[in-house]
PDB file of C-alpha atoms in Angstrom:
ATOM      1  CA  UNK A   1       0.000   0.000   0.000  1.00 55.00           C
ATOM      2  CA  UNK A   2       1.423   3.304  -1.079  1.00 57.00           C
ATOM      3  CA  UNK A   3       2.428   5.663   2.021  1.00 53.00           C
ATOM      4  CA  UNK A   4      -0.469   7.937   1.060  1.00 49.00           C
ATOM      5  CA  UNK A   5      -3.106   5.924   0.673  1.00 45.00           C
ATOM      6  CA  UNK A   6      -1.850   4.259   4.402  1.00 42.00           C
ATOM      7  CA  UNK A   7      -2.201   8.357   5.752  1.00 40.00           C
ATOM      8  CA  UNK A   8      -5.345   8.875   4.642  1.00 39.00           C
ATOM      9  CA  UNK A   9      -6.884   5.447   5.907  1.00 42.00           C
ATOM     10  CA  UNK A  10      -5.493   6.838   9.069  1.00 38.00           C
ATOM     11  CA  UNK A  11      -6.771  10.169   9.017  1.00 38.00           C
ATOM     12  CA  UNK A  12     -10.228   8.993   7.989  1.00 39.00           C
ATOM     13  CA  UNK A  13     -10.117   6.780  11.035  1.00 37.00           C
ATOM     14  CA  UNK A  14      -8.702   9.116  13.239  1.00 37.00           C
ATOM     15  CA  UNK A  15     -11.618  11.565  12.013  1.00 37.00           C
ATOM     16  CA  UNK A  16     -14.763   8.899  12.624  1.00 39.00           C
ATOM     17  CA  UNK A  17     -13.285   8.443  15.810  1.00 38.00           C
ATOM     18  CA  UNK A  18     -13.120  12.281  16.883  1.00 38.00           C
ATOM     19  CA  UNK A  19     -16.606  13.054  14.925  1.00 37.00           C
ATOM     20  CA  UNK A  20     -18.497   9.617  17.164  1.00 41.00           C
ATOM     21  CA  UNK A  21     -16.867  10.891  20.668  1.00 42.00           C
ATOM     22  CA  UNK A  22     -18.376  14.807  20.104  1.00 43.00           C
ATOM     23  CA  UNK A  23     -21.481  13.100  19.821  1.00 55.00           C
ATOM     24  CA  UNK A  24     -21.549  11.130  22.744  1.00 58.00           C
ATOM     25  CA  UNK A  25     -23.482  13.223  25.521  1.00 67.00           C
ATOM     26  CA  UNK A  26     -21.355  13.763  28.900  1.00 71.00           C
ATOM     27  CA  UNK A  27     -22.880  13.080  32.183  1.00 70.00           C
ATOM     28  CA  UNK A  28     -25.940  15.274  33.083  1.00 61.00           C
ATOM     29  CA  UNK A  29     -26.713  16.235  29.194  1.00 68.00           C
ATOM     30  CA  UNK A  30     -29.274  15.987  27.520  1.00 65.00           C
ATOM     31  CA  UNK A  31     -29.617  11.749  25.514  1.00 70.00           C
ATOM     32  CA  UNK A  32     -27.523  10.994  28.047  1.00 73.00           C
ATOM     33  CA  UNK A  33     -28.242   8.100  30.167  1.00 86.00           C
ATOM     34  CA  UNK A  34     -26.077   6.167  32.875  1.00 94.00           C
ATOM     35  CA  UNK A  35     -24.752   3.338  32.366  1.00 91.00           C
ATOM     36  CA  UNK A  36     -26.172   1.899  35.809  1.00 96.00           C
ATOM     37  CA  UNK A  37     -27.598   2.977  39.507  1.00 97.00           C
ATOM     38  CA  UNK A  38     -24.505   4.091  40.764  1.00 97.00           C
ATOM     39  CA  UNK A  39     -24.129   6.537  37.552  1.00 97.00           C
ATOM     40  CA  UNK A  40     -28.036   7.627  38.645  1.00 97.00           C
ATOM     41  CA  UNK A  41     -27.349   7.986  41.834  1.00 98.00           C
ATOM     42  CA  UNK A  42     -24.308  10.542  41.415  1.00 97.00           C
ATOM     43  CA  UNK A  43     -26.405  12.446  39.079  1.00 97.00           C
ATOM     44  CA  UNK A  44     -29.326  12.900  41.267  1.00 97.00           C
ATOM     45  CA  UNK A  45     -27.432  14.005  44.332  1.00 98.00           C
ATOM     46  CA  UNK A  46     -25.463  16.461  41.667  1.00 97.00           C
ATOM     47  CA  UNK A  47     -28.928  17.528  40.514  1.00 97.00           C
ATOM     48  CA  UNK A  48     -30.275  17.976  43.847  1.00 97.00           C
ATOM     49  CA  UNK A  49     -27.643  20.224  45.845  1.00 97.00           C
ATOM     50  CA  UNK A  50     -27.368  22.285  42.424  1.00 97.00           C
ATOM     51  CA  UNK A  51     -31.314  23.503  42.982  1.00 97.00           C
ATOM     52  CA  UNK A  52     -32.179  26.831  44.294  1.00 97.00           C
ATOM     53  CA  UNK A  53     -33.518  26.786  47.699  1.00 97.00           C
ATOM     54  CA  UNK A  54     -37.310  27.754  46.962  1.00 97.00           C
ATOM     55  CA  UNK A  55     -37.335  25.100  43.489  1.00 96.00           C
ATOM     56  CA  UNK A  56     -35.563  22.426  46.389  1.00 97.00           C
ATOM     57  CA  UNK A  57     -38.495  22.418  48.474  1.00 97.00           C
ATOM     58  CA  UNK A  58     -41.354  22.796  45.675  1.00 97.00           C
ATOM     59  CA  UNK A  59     -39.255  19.803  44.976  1.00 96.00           C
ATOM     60  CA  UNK A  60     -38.837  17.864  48.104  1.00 96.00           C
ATOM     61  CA  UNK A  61     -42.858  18.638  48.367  1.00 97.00           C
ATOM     62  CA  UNK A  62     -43.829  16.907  45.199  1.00 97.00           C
ATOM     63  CA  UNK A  63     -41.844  13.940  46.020  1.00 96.00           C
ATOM     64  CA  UNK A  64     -43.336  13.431  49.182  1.00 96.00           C
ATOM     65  CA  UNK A  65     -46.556  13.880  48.138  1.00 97.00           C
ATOM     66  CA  UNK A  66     -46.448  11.116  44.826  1.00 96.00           C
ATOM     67  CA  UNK A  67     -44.439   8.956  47.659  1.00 94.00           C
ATOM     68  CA  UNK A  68     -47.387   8.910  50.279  1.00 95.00           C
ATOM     69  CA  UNK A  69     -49.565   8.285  46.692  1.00 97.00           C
ATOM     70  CA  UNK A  70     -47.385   4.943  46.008  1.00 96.00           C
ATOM     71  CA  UNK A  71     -47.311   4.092  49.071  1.00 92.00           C
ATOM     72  CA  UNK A  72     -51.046   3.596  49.481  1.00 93.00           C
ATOM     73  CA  UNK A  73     -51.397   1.793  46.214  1.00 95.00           C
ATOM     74  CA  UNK A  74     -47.579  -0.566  46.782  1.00 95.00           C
ATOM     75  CA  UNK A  75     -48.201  -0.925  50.370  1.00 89.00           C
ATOM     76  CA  UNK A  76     -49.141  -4.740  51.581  1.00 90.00           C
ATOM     77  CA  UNK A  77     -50.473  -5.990  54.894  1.00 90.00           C
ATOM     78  CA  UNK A  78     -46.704  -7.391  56.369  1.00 89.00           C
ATOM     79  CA  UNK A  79     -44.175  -5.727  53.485  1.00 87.00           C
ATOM     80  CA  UNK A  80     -40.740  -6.186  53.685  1.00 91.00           C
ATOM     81  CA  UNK A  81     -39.179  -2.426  55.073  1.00 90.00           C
ATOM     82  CA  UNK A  82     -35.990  -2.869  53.652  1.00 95.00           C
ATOM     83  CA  UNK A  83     -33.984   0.603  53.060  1.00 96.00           C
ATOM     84  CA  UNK A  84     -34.200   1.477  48.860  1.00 97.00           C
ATOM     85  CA  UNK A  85     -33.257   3.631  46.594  1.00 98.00           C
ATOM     86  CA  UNK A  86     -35.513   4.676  43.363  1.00 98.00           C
ATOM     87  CA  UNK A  87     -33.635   7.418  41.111  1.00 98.00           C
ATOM     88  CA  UNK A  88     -35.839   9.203  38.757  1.00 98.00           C
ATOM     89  CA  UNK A  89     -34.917  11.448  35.247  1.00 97.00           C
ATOM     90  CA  UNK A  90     -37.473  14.078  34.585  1.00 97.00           C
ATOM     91  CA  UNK A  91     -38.061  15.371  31.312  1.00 97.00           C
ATOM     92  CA  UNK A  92     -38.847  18.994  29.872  1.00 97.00           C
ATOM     93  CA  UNK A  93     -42.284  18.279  31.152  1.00 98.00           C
ATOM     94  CA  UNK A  94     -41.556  17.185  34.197  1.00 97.00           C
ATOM     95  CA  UNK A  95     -42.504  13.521  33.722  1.00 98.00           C
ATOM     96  CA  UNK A  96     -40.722  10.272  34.934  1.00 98.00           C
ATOM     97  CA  UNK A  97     -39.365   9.303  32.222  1.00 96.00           C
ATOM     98  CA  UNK A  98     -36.519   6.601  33.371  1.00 96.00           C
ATOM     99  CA  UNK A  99     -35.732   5.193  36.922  1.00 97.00           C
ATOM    100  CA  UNK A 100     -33.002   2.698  38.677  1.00 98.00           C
ATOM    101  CA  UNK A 101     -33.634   0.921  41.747  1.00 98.00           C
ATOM    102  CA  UNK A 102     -31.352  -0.148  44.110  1.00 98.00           C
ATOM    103  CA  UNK A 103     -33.438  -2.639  46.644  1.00 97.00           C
ATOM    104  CA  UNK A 104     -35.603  -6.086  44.941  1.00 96.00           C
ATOM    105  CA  UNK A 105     -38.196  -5.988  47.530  1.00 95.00           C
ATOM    106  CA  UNK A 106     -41.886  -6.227  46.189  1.00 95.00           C
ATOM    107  CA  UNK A 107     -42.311  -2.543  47.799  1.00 95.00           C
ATOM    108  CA  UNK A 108     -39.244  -1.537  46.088  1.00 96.00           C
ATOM    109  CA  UNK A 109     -40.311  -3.235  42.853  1.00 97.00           C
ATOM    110  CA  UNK A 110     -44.215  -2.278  43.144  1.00 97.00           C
ATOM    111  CA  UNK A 111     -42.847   1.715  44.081  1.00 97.00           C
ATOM    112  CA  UNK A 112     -40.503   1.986  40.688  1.00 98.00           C
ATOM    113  CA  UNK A 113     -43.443   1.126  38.755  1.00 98.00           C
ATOM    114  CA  UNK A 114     -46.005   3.662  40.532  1.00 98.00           C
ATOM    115  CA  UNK A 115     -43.046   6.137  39.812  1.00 98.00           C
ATOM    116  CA  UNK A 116     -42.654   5.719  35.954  1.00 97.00           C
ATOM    117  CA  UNK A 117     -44.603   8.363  33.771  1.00 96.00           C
ATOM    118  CA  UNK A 118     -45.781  10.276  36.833  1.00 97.00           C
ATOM    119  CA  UNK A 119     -45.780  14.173  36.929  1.00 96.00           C
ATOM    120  CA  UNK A 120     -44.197  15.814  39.283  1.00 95.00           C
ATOM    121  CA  UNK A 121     -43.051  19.089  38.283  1.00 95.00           C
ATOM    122  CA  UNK A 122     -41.599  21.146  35.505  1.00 96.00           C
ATOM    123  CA  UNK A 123     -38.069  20.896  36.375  1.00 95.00           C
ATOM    124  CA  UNK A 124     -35.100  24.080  36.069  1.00 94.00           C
ATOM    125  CA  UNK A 125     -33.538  22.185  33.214  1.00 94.00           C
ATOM    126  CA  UNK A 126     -34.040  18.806  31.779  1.00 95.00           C
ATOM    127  CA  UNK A 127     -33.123  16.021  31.970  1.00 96.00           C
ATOM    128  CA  UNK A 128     -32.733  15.978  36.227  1.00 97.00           C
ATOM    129  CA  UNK A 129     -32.055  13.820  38.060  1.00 97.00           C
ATOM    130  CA  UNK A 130     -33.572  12.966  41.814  1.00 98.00           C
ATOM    131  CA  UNK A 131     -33.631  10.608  44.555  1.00 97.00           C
ATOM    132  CA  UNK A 132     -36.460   9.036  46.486  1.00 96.00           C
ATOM    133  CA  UNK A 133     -34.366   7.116  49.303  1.00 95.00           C
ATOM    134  CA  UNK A 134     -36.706   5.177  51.215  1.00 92.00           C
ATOM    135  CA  UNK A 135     -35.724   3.775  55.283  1.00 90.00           C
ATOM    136  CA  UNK A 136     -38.768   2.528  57.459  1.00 83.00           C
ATOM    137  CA  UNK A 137     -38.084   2.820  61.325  1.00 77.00           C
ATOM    138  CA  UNK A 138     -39.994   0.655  63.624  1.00 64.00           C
TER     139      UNK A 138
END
């Protein structure tokens, strides 16, 4: 293979290589979507502190409220209370749109499900990323 022929193979390479790594969204963007909980997670607490105060507790409200809603409809006579973790990605809209769980009890299971396509609100910038961490005290 001639010596320019060989550069420009590698130049053409080297360019769909650049051109597909611009593309790929970083962490927090917009089509971006973690890879697992742990990913979620990060980006929720990230999401969270970066609110303004006021937006935090409109927040913190909603939550609560569509958590006492799932609740009522997840909750069984003797469920297991086992601490879990449900992160949730908002859209434009303010809509569930994606969730990981961290816990595989039925309550944990039954509680992702309630979550997904639910309203809560219109969020500062989308996609965001929150946290319902769930502990039950006796």
């Amino acid at each position: 293979m001639r010596r320019s022929t060989m550069f420009a193979i590698v130049l053409l390479t080297s360019s769909i290589a650049v051109s597909a790594s611009a593309q790929t969204p970083a962490a927090g963007d917009e089509g971006w979507n973690p890879a697992d909980f742990s990913q979620a997670k990060v980006q929720a607490d990230k999401d969270e502190a970066s609110l303004p105060d006021d937006i935090a507790k409109a927040m913190r409200i909603t939550q609560s409220d569509t958590l006492e809603q799932g609740v009522k409809v997840c909750a069984t006579p003797n469920p297991d209370t086992s601490p879990f973790v449900i992160v949730a990605r908002l859209d434009a809209h303010g809509t569930i749109d994606r969730t990981w769980r961290e816990g595989a009890t039925p309550l944990a299971i039954c509680m992702e499900k309630f979550l997904r396509g639910k309203l809560l609100m219109v969020p500062v910038r989308a996609p965001l990323y929150v946290s319902y961490e769930l502990s039950f005290t006796s």
